[in-house]
Amino acid sequence: MPVFTFRLDDDIAQRFDAVAESAGGRSVLLRRLVMNAVDAEEGERSGPVRRRERATRRFEIRLTEAEIAALDAEADALGMKRTDWVTRLVRCRLHSAAPLPLEERAAVAQAWRELNRIGINLNQATRALNASVMVESGLDVAREAARVASFQTEIRMALAGLGTALKGDLAYWDSLDA
């Protein structure tokens, strides 16, 4: 998982810590700020910032050593802590959906940007094809048609990646029957 490092003046750091304390800590607040910035950049944010209810209650379960080892292996495979993995599992079952992990959210955002870029290029190619039917146009229709066909392939690949990111996460949690 990527780590961002930056320096702040002592007084700003103290003020930030005071704000972060009521928001769940530095990491929680920084992640929220980064996600809000990414969402705003991608135009996905609509309306006020959604705030999750802060979890304050504890729950304890007892597992065998083998179950703990298996749980740790599953969590490690996803780059998660044991507690985060169990929390996501429970929330998925309770709410029928689990939030995507940061890596998959990044993959979905990247796919969205690629599809947006391809859409812009496709519009340009379509305009060029429409302009090429005019007698005075010097455009090569075959070349523009090949360009449009290549966009179709790129769109299929981007959609497959987006689908994998979404299905992979949800399929993983849905496959747990026990």
Short mmCIF file of N, CA and C in Angstrom, two decimals:
data_model
loop_
_atom_site.label_atom_id
_atom_site.label_comp_id
_atom_site.label_asym_id
_atom_site.label_seq_id
_atom_site.Cartn_x
_atom_site.Cartn_y
_atom_site.Cartn_z
N MET A 1 0.85 -1.16 0.00
CA MET A 1 0.00 0.00 0.00
C MET A 1 0.90 1.23 0.00
N PRO A 2 0.65 2.21 -0.87
CA PRO A 2 1.48 3.41 -0.94
C PRO A 2 1.43 4.22 0.36
N VAL A 3 2.50 4.88 0.67
CA VAL A 3 2.59 5.75 1.84
C VAL A 3 2.97 7.14 1.35
N PHE A 4 2.24 8.15 1.79
CA PHE A 4 2.53 9.53 1.46
C PHE A 4 3.20 10.16 2.69
N THR A 5 4.26 10.89 2.46
CA THR A 5 4.97 11.55 3.54
C THR A 5 5.12 13.03 3.20
N PHE A 6 4.86 13.89 4.18
CA PHE A 6 5.08 15.31 3.99
C PHE A 6 5.33 15.95 5.34
N ARG A 7 5.87 17.13 5.32
CA ARG A 7 6.25 17.83 6.54
C ARG A 7 5.31 19.02 6.78
N LEU A 8 5.05 19.27 8.08
CA LEU A 8 4.24 20.40 8.48
C LEU A 8 4.95 21.14 9.60
N ASP A 9 4.65 22.42 9.73
CA ASP A 9 5.14 23.16 10.90
C ASP A 9 4.50 22.58 12.15
N ASP A 10 5.18 22.68 13.27
CA ASP A 10 4.70 22.09 14.52
C ASP A 10 3.31 22.59 14.90
N ASP A 11 3.06 23.89 14.76
CA ASP A 11 1.76 24.42 15.18
C ASP A 11 0.64 23.91 14.28
N ILE A 12 0.89 23.76 12.98
CA ILE A 12 -0.12 23.22 12.06
C ILE A 12 -0.37 21.76 12.38
N ALA A 13 0.69 21.01 12.67
CA ALA A 13 0.54 19.59 13.02
C ALA A 13 -0.29 19.43 14.28
N GLN A 14 -0.08 20.28 15.26
CA GLN A 14 -0.86 20.22 16.50
C GLN A 14 -2.33 20.54 16.24
N ARG A 15 -2.58 21.54 15.42
CA ARG A 15 -3.96 21.89 15.08
C ARG A 15 -4.63 20.76 14.30
N PHE A 16 -3.88 20.14 13.37
CA PHE A 16 -4.44 19.03 12.61
C PHE A 16 -4.76 17.85 13.53
N ASP A 17 -3.84 17.56 14.46
CA ASP A 17 -4.07 16.46 15.40
C ASP A 17 -5.32 16.70 16.23
N ALA A 18 -5.57 17.95 16.61
CA ALA A 18 -6.77 18.27 17.39
C ALA A 18 -8.03 17.96 16.58
N VAL A 19 -8.01 18.32 15.31
CA VAL A 19 -9.15 18.02 14.44
C VAL A 19 -9.25 16.52 14.20
N ALA A 20 -8.12 15.88 13.95
CA ALA A 20 -8.10 14.45 13.63
C ALA A 20 -8.56 13.60 14.80
N GLU A 21 -8.31 14.05 16.02
CA GLU A 21 -8.69 13.27 17.19
C GLU A 21 -10.19 13.00 17.21
N SER A 22 -10.99 13.98 16.84
CA SER A 22 -12.44 13.79 16.83
C SER A 22 -12.93 13.07 15.58
N ALA A 23 -12.03 12.89 14.60
CA ALA A 23 -12.40 12.21 13.34
C ALA A 23 -11.89 10.78 13.27
N GLY A 24 -11.28 10.29 14.36
CA GLY A 24 -10.81 8.92 14.35
C GLY A 24 -9.31 8.78 14.23
N GLY A 25 -8.59 9.87 14.19
CA GLY A 25 -7.13 9.82 14.11
C GLY A 25 -6.60 10.40 12.81
N ARG A 26 -5.27 10.57 12.78
CA ARG A 26 -4.62 11.16 11.61
C ARG A 26 -4.91 10.38 10.33
N SER A 27 -4.66 9.08 10.38
CA SER A 27 -4.80 8.27 9.17
C SER A 27 -6.21 8.30 8.62
N VAL A 28 -7.20 8.19 9.51
CA VAL A 28 -8.59 8.20 9.07
C VAL A 28 -8.92 9.52 8.38
N LEU A 29 -8.53 10.62 9.01
CA LEU A 29 -8.83 11.93 8.43
C LEU A 29 -8.07 12.16 7.13
N LEU A 30 -6.81 11.76 7.09
CA LEU A 30 -6.03 11.93 5.85
C LEU A 30 -6.62 11.11 4.71
N ARG A 31 -7.00 9.85 5.00
CA ARG A 31 -7.63 9.02 3.95
C ARG A 31 -8.91 9.67 3.45
N ARG A 32 -9.73 10.20 4.38
CA ARG A 32 -10.98 10.84 3.99
C ARG A 32 -10.71 12.06 3.11
N LEU A 33 -9.71 12.86 3.49
CA LEU A 33 -9.37 14.04 2.70
C LEU A 33 -8.89 13.66 1.30
N VAL A 34 -8.05 12.63 1.22
CA VAL A 34 -7.55 12.18 -0.09
C VAL A 34 -8.70 11.66 -0.94
N MET A 35 -9.57 10.83 -0.37
CA MET A 35 -10.69 10.29 -1.14
C MET A 35 -11.64 11.41 -1.59
N ASN A 36 -11.88 12.39 -0.73
CA ASN A 36 -12.73 13.52 -1.14
C ASN A 36 -12.10 14.29 -2.29
N ALA A 37 -10.78 14.47 -2.25
CA ALA A 37 -10.09 15.17 -3.33
C ALA A 37 -10.18 14.39 -4.62
N VAL A 38 -10.00 13.08 -4.55
CA VAL A 38 -10.07 12.23 -5.75
C VAL A 38 -11.49 12.22 -6.29
N ASP A 39 -12.47 12.06 -5.40
CA ASP A 39 -13.86 12.05 -5.84
C ASP A 39 -14.25 13.38 -6.48
N ALA A 40 -13.79 14.49 -5.90
CA ALA A 40 -14.12 15.81 -6.45
C ALA A 40 -13.49 15.97 -7.83
N GLU A 41 -12.26 15.48 -7.98
CA GLU A 41 -11.56 15.59 -9.26
C GLU A 41 -12.27 14.79 -10.34
N GLU A 42 -12.80 13.65 -9.97
CA GLU A 42 -13.43 12.78 -10.95
C GLU A 42 -14.91 13.10 -11.16
N GLY A 43 -15.39 14.09 -10.45
CA GLY A 43 -16.79 14.48 -10.64
C GLY A 43 -17.77 13.50 -10.05
N GLU A 44 -17.31 12.63 -9.17
CA GLU A 44 -18.20 11.63 -8.61
C GLU A 44 -18.90 12.12 -7.36
N ARG A 45 -18.41 13.18 -6.76
CA ARG A 45 -19.00 13.64 -5.52
C ARG A 45 -20.23 14.47 -5.85
N SER A 46 -21.32 14.11 -5.27
CA SER A 46 -22.55 14.87 -5.50
C SER A 46 -23.13 15.24 -4.14
N GLY A 47 -23.17 16.51 -3.86
CA GLY A 47 -23.71 16.96 -2.60
C GLY A 47 -22.67 16.96 -1.49
N PRO A 48 -23.14 16.98 -0.27
CA PRO A 48 -22.22 17.06 0.86
C PRO A 48 -21.41 15.78 1.04
N VAL A 49 -20.30 15.90 1.75
CA VAL A 49 -19.44 14.75 2.01
C VAL A 49 -20.19 13.77 2.90
N ARG A 50 -20.18 12.51 2.49
CA ARG A 50 -20.84 11.48 3.29
C ARG A 50 -19.92 11.12 4.45
N ARG A 51 -20.47 11.11 5.63
CA ARG A 51 -19.70 10.74 6.81
C ARG A 51 -20.23 9.42 7.33
N ARG A 52 -19.31 8.50 7.52
CA ARG A 52 -19.69 7.21 8.07
C ARG A 52 -19.83 7.33 9.57
N GLU A 53 -20.78 6.60 10.10
CA GLU A 53 -20.93 6.55 11.54
C GLU A 53 -19.68 5.89 12.12
N ARG A 54 -19.15 6.47 13.17
CA ARG A 54 -17.94 5.95 13.78
C ARG A 54 -18.29 4.71 14.60
N ALA A 55 -17.56 3.64 14.36
CA ALA A 55 -17.77 2.40 15.11
C ALA A 55 -17.16 2.54 16.49
N THR A 56 -17.98 2.36 17.51
CA THR A 56 -17.49 2.51 18.88
C THR A 56 -17.65 1.24 19.70
N ARG A 57 -18.37 0.27 19.20
CA ARG A 57 -18.64 -0.95 19.96
C ARG A 57 -17.66 -2.04 19.56
N ARG A 58 -17.27 -2.86 20.55
CA ARG A 58 -16.35 -3.97 20.32
C ARG A 58 -17.13 -5.27 20.28
N PHE A 59 -16.56 -6.24 19.57
CA PHE A 59 -17.15 -7.56 19.46
C PHE A 59 -16.00 -8.55 19.51
N GLU A 60 -16.16 -9.59 20.27
CA GLU A 60 -15.08 -10.56 20.42
C GLU A 60 -15.55 -11.93 19.97
N ILE A 61 -14.67 -12.64 19.25
CA ILE A 61 -14.95 -14.02 18.86
C ILE A 61 -13.74 -14.87 19.22
N ARG A 62 -13.98 -16.14 19.38
CA ARG A 62 -12.89 -17.08 19.68
C ARG A 62 -12.75 -18.02 18.50
N LEU A 63 -11.50 -18.18 18.05
CA LEU A 63 -11.20 -19.05 16.91
C LEU A 63 -10.06 -19.98 17.29
N THR A 64 -9.94 -21.06 16.54
CA THR A 64 -8.82 -21.98 16.75
C THR A 64 -7.57 -21.37 16.14
N GLU A 65 -6.43 -21.94 16.49
CA GLU A 65 -5.16 -21.48 15.91
C GLU A 65 -5.19 -21.62 14.38
N ALA A 66 -5.75 -22.73 13.90
CA ALA A 66 -5.82 -22.95 12.45
C ALA A 66 -6.70 -21.92 11.78
N GLU A 67 -7.82 -21.56 12.42
CA GLU A 67 -8.71 -20.55 11.86
C GLU A 67 -8.05 -19.17 11.86
N ILE A 68 -7.31 -18.86 12.93
CA ILE A 68 -6.59 -17.58 12.98
C ILE A 68 -5.54 -17.54 11.86
N ALA A 69 -4.83 -18.66 11.67
CA ALA A 69 -3.81 -18.70 10.61
C ALA A 69 -4.45 -18.50 9.24
N ALA A 70 -5.60 -19.16 9.01
CA ALA A 70 -6.30 -19.01 7.73
C ALA A 70 -6.81 -17.58 7.56
N LEU A 71 -7.34 -17.00 8.64
CA LEU A 71 -7.84 -15.63 8.60
C LEU A 71 -6.69 -14.67 8.28
N ASP A 72 -5.55 -14.86 8.94
CA ASP A 72 -4.39 -14.01 8.68
C ASP A 72 -3.91 -14.14 7.23
N ALA A 73 -3.94 -15.36 6.71
CA ALA A 73 -3.51 -15.57 5.32
C ALA A 73 -4.45 -14.83 4.35
N GLU A 74 -5.75 -14.91 4.59
CA GLU A 74 -6.73 -14.22 3.74
C GLU A 74 -6.53 -12.71 3.82
N ALA A 75 -6.38 -12.20 5.04
CA ALA A 75 -6.20 -10.76 5.22
C ALA A 75 -4.90 -10.29 4.58
N ASP A 76 -3.81 -11.06 4.78
CA ASP A 76 -2.52 -10.70 4.19
C ASP A 76 -2.59 -10.68 2.67
N ALA A 77 -3.33 -11.62 2.09
CA ALA A 77 -3.45 -11.68 0.63
C ALA A 77 -4.07 -10.40 0.07
N LEU A 78 -4.89 -9.75 0.87
CA LEU A 78 -5.52 -8.50 0.45
C LEU A 78 -4.81 -7.28 1.00
N GLY A 79 -3.71 -7.50 1.72
CA GLY A 79 -2.97 -6.38 2.30
C GLY A 79 -3.74 -5.71 3.42
N MET A 80 -4.51 -6.49 4.15
CA MET A 80 -5.35 -5.94 5.21
C MET A 80 -4.92 -6.49 6.57
N LYS A 81 -5.33 -5.80 7.61
CA LYS A 81 -5.17 -6.31 8.96
C LYS A 81 -6.30 -7.29 9.23
N ARG A 82 -6.06 -8.18 10.16
CA ARG A 82 -7.07 -9.18 10.54
C ARG A 82 -8.40 -8.53 10.90
N THR A 83 -8.35 -7.51 11.74
CA THR A 83 -9.57 -6.84 12.19
C THR A 83 -10.32 -6.20 11.03
N ASP A 84 -9.60 -5.57 10.11
CA ASP A 84 -10.24 -4.94 8.95
C ASP A 84 -10.94 -5.97 8.08
N TRP A 85 -10.30 -7.13 7.90
CA TRP A 85 -10.87 -8.19 7.08
C TRP A 85 -12.18 -8.68 7.69
N VAL A 86 -12.17 -8.94 8.99
CA VAL A 86 -13.37 -9.43 9.67
C VAL A 86 -14.46 -8.36 9.65
N THR A 87 -14.07 -7.10 9.87
CA THR A 87 -15.04 -6.00 9.86
C THR A 87 -15.70 -5.89 8.49
N ARG A 88 -14.91 -5.98 7.43
CA ARG A 88 -15.50 -5.91 6.07
C ARG A 88 -16.43 -7.07 5.81
N LEU A 89 -16.04 -8.26 6.28
CA LEU A 89 -16.90 -9.44 6.10
C LEU A 89 -18.24 -9.23 6.79
N VAL A 90 -18.21 -8.78 8.03
CA VAL A 90 -19.45 -8.57 8.78
C VAL A 90 -20.29 -7.49 8.11
N ARG A 91 -19.67 -6.37 7.74
CA ARG A 91 -20.44 -5.28 7.11
C ARG A 91 -21.01 -5.70 5.77
N CYS A 92 -20.27 -6.51 5.05
CA CYS A 92 -20.78 -7.00 3.76
C CYS A 92 -22.03 -7.82 3.97
N ARG A 93 -21.97 -8.71 4.93
CA ARG A 93 -23.13 -9.56 5.20
C ARG A 93 -24.31 -8.75 5.74
N LEU A 94 -24.03 -7.75 6.55
CA LEU A 94 -25.10 -6.94 7.11
C LEU A 94 -25.70 -5.98 6.11
N HIS A 95 -24.87 -5.41 5.26
CA HIS A 95 -25.32 -4.36 4.36
C HIS A 95 -25.35 -4.78 2.90
N SER A 96 -25.05 -6.02 2.61
CA SER A 96 -25.05 -6.59 1.26
C SER A 96 -24.05 -5.94 0.32
N ALA A 97 -23.14 -5.16 0.84
CA ALA A 97 -22.10 -4.58 0.00
C ALA A 97 -20.95 -4.14 0.90
N ALA A 98 -19.76 -4.37 0.44
CA ALA A 98 -18.58 -3.91 1.18
C ALA A 98 -17.91 -2.82 0.37
N PRO A 99 -17.41 -1.78 1.02
CA PRO A 99 -16.69 -0.76 0.26
C PRO A 99 -15.44 -1.35 -0.36
N LEU A 100 -15.14 -0.91 -1.55
CA LEU A 100 -13.94 -1.40 -2.22
C LEU A 100 -12.70 -0.98 -1.46
N PRO A 101 -11.70 -1.86 -1.41
CA PRO A 101 -10.44 -1.44 -0.79
C PRO A 101 -9.79 -0.33 -1.62
N LEU A 102 -8.86 0.38 -1.01
CA LEU A 102 -8.23 1.53 -1.66
C LEU A 102 -7.63 1.18 -3.00
N GLU A 103 -6.94 0.03 -3.11
CA GLU A 103 -6.32 -0.36 -4.38
C GLU A 103 -7.36 -0.53 -5.47
N GLU A 104 -8.50 -1.17 -5.13
CA GLU A 104 -9.53 -1.38 -6.13
C GLU A 104 -10.26 -0.09 -6.47
N ARG A 105 -10.42 0.80 -5.49
CA ARG A 105 -11.00 2.11 -5.80
C ARG A 105 -10.11 2.85 -6.78
N ALA A 106 -8.80 2.72 -6.59
CA ALA A 106 -7.85 3.36 -7.51
C ALA A 106 -7.96 2.75 -8.90
N ALA A 107 -8.14 1.42 -8.96
CA ALA A 107 -8.28 0.76 -10.26
C ALA A 107 -9.57 1.20 -10.96
N VAL A 108 -10.64 1.31 -10.20
CA VAL A 108 -11.92 1.76 -10.78
C VAL A 108 -11.78 3.21 -11.27
N ALA A 109 -11.13 4.05 -10.47
CA ALA A 109 -10.94 5.45 -10.88
C ALA A 109 -10.09 5.53 -12.14
N GLN A 110 -9.04 4.72 -12.23
CA GLN A 110 -8.19 4.70 -13.42
C GLN A 110 -8.99 4.25 -14.64
N ALA A 111 -9.81 3.21 -14.47
CA ALA A 111 -10.64 2.73 -15.58
C ALA A 111 -11.63 3.82 -16.01
N TRP A 112 -12.19 4.53 -15.05
CA TRP A 112 -13.12 5.60 -15.38
C TRP A 112 -12.42 6.67 -16.20
N ARG A 113 -11.19 7.05 -15.78
CA ARG A 113 -10.43 8.07 -16.53
C ARG A 113 -10.14 7.59 -17.95
N GLU A 114 -9.75 6.31 -18.08
CA GLU A 114 -9.44 5.77 -19.41
C GLU A 114 -10.67 5.77 -20.30
N LEU A 115 -11.81 5.33 -19.75
CA LEU A 115 -13.04 5.33 -20.54
C LEU A 115 -13.44 6.75 -20.94
N ASN A 116 -13.26 7.70 -20.05
CA ASN A 116 -13.56 9.10 -20.37
C ASN A 116 -12.66 9.58 -21.51
N ARG A 117 -11.37 9.27 -21.44
CA ARG A 117 -10.42 9.67 -22.49
C ARG A 117 -10.80 9.03 -23.83
N ILE A 118 -11.14 7.76 -23.78
CA ILE A 118 -11.52 7.05 -25.01
C ILE A 118 -12.79 7.66 -25.59
N GLY A 119 -13.73 8.01 -24.72
CA GLY A 119 -14.97 8.64 -25.19
C GLY A 119 -14.71 9.95 -25.91
N ILE A 120 -13.79 10.74 -25.38
CA ILE A 120 -13.43 12.01 -26.03
C ILE A 120 -12.81 11.73 -27.39
N ASN A 121 -11.88 10.76 -27.46
CA ASN A 121 -11.26 10.42 -28.73
C ASN A 121 -12.28 9.87 -29.73
N LEU A 122 -13.22 9.09 -29.24
CA LEU A 122 -14.25 8.53 -30.10
C LEU A 122 -15.12 9.64 -30.69
N ASN A 123 -15.46 10.63 -29.88
CA ASN A 123 -16.24 11.77 -30.39
C ASN A 123 -15.46 12.51 -31.49
N GLN A 124 -14.15 12.69 -31.27
CA GLN A 124 -13.33 13.37 -32.27
C GLN A 124 -13.27 12.55 -33.57
N ALA A 125 -13.12 11.24 -33.45
CA ALA A 125 -13.06 10.40 -34.64
C ALA A 125 -14.40 10.40 -35.38
N THR A 126 -15.49 10.40 -34.63
CA THR A 126 -16.82 10.42 -35.26
C THR A 126 -17.02 11.74 -36.01
N ARG A 127 -16.60 12.84 -35.41
CA ARG A 127 -16.70 14.13 -36.10
C ARG A 127 -15.86 14.12 -37.38
N ALA A 128 -14.69 13.53 -37.30
CA ALA A 128 -13.82 13.46 -38.48
C ALA A 128 -14.46 12.62 -39.57
N LEU A 129 -15.08 11.49 -39.18
CA LEU A 129 -15.77 10.66 -40.18
C LEU A 129 -16.92 11.42 -40.82
N ASN A 130 -17.68 12.13 -40.01
CA ASN A 130 -18.79 12.91 -40.55
C ASN A 130 -18.28 14.00 -41.50
N ALA A 131 -17.18 14.63 -41.15
CA ALA A 131 -16.61 15.68 -42.00
C ALA A 131 -16.03 15.10 -43.28
N SER A 132 -15.60 13.84 -43.24
CA SER A 132 -14.93 13.25 -44.40
C SER A 132 -15.88 13.00 -45.57
N VAL A 133 -17.17 12.95 -45.31
CA VAL A 133 -18.11 12.72 -46.41
C VAL A 133 -18.30 13.95 -47.28
N MET A 134 -17.83 15.09 -46.80
CA MET A 134 -17.91 16.31 -47.62
C MET A 134 -16.88 16.20 -48.74
N VAL A 135 -17.23 16.70 -49.88
CA VAL A 135 -16.40 16.58 -51.07
C VAL A 135 -15.02 17.20 -50.87
N GLU A 136 -14.97 18.36 -50.24
CA GLU A 136 -13.69 19.06 -50.09
C GLU A 136 -12.80 18.48 -48.99
N SER A 137 -13.31 17.49 -48.26
CA SER A 137 -12.53 16.90 -47.16
C SER A 137 -11.37 16.07 -47.70
N GLY A 138 -10.22 16.20 -47.07
CA GLY A 138 -9.05 15.42 -47.45
C GLY A 138 -8.78 14.29 -46.48
N LEU A 139 -9.74 13.99 -45.62
CA LEU A 139 -9.53 12.95 -44.62
C LEU A 139 -9.59 11.55 -45.22
N ASP A 140 -8.79 10.67 -44.65
CA ASP A 140 -8.76 9.27 -45.07
C ASP A 140 -9.80 8.51 -44.25
N VAL A 141 -10.92 8.14 -44.88
CA VAL A 141 -12.03 7.48 -44.19
C VAL A 141 -11.59 6.13 -43.62
N ALA A 142 -10.80 5.38 -44.34
CA ALA A 142 -10.36 4.06 -43.87
C ALA A 142 -9.52 4.19 -42.60
N ARG A 143 -8.66 5.19 -42.57
CA ARG A 143 -7.82 5.40 -41.39
C ARG A 143 -8.68 5.76 -40.18
N GLU A 144 -9.66 6.64 -40.37
CA GLU A 144 -10.53 7.04 -39.26
C GLU A 144 -11.39 5.88 -38.80
N ALA A 145 -11.85 5.04 -39.72
CA ALA A 145 -12.65 3.87 -39.35
C ALA A 145 -11.81 2.90 -38.53
N ALA A 146 -10.54 2.72 -38.90
CA ALA A 146 -9.64 1.86 -38.13
C ALA A 146 -9.41 2.43 -36.74
N ARG A 147 -9.33 3.73 -36.66
CA ARG A 147 -9.16 4.38 -35.36
C ARG A 147 -10.36 4.14 -34.45
N VAL A 148 -11.56 4.23 -35.01
CA VAL A 148 -12.77 3.96 -34.24
C VAL A 148 -12.79 2.50 -33.78
N ALA A 149 -12.39 1.59 -34.64
CA ALA A 149 -12.35 0.17 -34.28
C ALA A 149 -11.37 -0.08 -33.14
N SER A 150 -10.24 0.63 -33.15
CA SER A 150 -9.27 0.45 -32.06
C SER A 150 -9.83 0.96 -30.73
N PHE A 151 -10.67 1.98 -30.79
CA PHE A 151 -11.30 2.47 -29.57
C PHE A 151 -12.23 1.40 -28.99
N GLN A 152 -12.90 0.67 -29.88
CA GLN A 152 -13.80 -0.39 -29.42
C GLN A 152 -13.02 -1.42 -28.59
N THR A 153 -11.84 -1.79 -29.05
CA THR A 153 -11.01 -2.73 -28.31
C THR A 153 -10.57 -2.14 -26.98
N GLU A 154 -10.14 -0.88 -26.98
CA GLU A 154 -9.72 -0.24 -25.74
C GLU A 154 -10.87 -0.15 -24.74
N ILE A 155 -12.06 0.16 -25.23
CA ILE A 155 -13.22 0.26 -24.35
C ILE A 155 -13.52 -1.11 -23.74
N ARG A 156 -13.48 -2.16 -24.54
CA ARG A 156 -13.73 -3.51 -24.00
C ARG A 156 -12.71 -3.87 -22.92
N MET A 157 -11.44 -3.54 -23.14
CA MET A 157 -10.40 -3.84 -22.15
C MET A 157 -10.63 -3.04 -20.87
N ALA A 158 -10.95 -1.77 -21.01
CA ALA A 158 -11.18 -0.93 -19.84
C ALA A 158 -12.40 -1.39 -19.07
N LEU A 159 -13.47 -1.74 -19.78
CA LEU A 159 -14.66 -2.25 -19.11
C LEU A 159 -14.39 -3.57 -18.41
N ALA A 160 -13.59 -4.42 -19.03
CA ALA A 160 -13.23 -5.70 -18.40
C ALA A 160 -12.46 -5.44 -17.11
N GLY A 161 -11.53 -4.49 -17.13
CA GLY A 161 -10.79 -4.15 -15.93
C GLY A 161 -11.68 -3.57 -14.85
N LEU A 162 -12.60 -2.72 -15.24
CA LEU A 162 -13.53 -2.13 -14.30
C LEU A 162 -14.43 -3.21 -13.71
N GLY A 163 -14.92 -4.09 -14.56
CA GLY A 163 -15.76 -5.20 -14.08
C GLY A 163 -15.02 -6.13 -13.14
N THR A 164 -13.76 -6.40 -13.45
CA THR A 164 -12.95 -7.26 -12.59
C THR A 164 -12.77 -6.62 -11.22
N ALA A 165 -12.50 -5.33 -11.21
CA ALA A 165 -12.31 -4.64 -9.94
C ALA A 165 -13.58 -4.69 -9.10
N LEU A 166 -14.72 -4.50 -9.74
CA LEU A 166 -15.97 -4.52 -9.00
C LEU A 166 -16.40 -5.93 -8.65
N LYS A 167 -16.43 -6.83 -9.63
CA LYS A 167 -16.85 -8.21 -9.39
C LYS A 167 -15.89 -8.95 -8.47
N GLY A 168 -14.60 -8.70 -8.66
CA GLY A 168 -13.61 -9.40 -7.86
C GLY A 168 -13.82 -9.16 -6.38
N ASP A 169 -14.06 -7.93 -6.01
CA ASP A 169 -14.25 -7.63 -4.59
C ASP A 169 -15.55 -8.24 -4.09
N LEU A 170 -16.65 -7.98 -4.80
CA LEU A 170 -17.93 -8.48 -4.34
C LEU A 170 -18.01 -10.00 -4.43
N ALA A 171 -17.43 -10.58 -5.48
CA ALA A 171 -17.44 -12.03 -5.61
C ALA A 171 -16.66 -12.67 -4.47
N TYR A 172 -15.58 -12.04 -4.06
CA TYR A 172 -14.78 -12.57 -2.98
C TYR A 172 -15.62 -12.69 -1.71
N TRP A 173 -16.35 -11.62 -1.37
CA TRP A 173 -17.14 -11.64 -0.14
C TRP A 173 -18.39 -12.48 -0.29
N ASP A 174 -18.97 -12.55 -1.46
CA ASP A 174 -20.17 -13.37 -1.66
C ASP A 174 -19.88 -14.86 -1.63
N SER A 175 -18.64 -15.24 -1.90
CA SER A 175 -18.30 -16.67 -1.99
C SER A 175 -18.13 -17.30 -0.62
N LEU A 176 -18.17 -16.52 0.43
CA LEU A 176 -18.01 -17.06 1.78
C LEU A 176 -19.36 -17.56 2.27
N ASP A 177 -19.57 -18.87 2.16
CA ASP A 177 -20.86 -19.45 2.51
C ASP A 177 -20.97 -19.87 3.97
N ALA A 178 -19.85 -20.09 4.61
CA ALA A 178 -19.91 -20.59 5.99
C ALA A 178 -19.88 -19.47 7.00
#
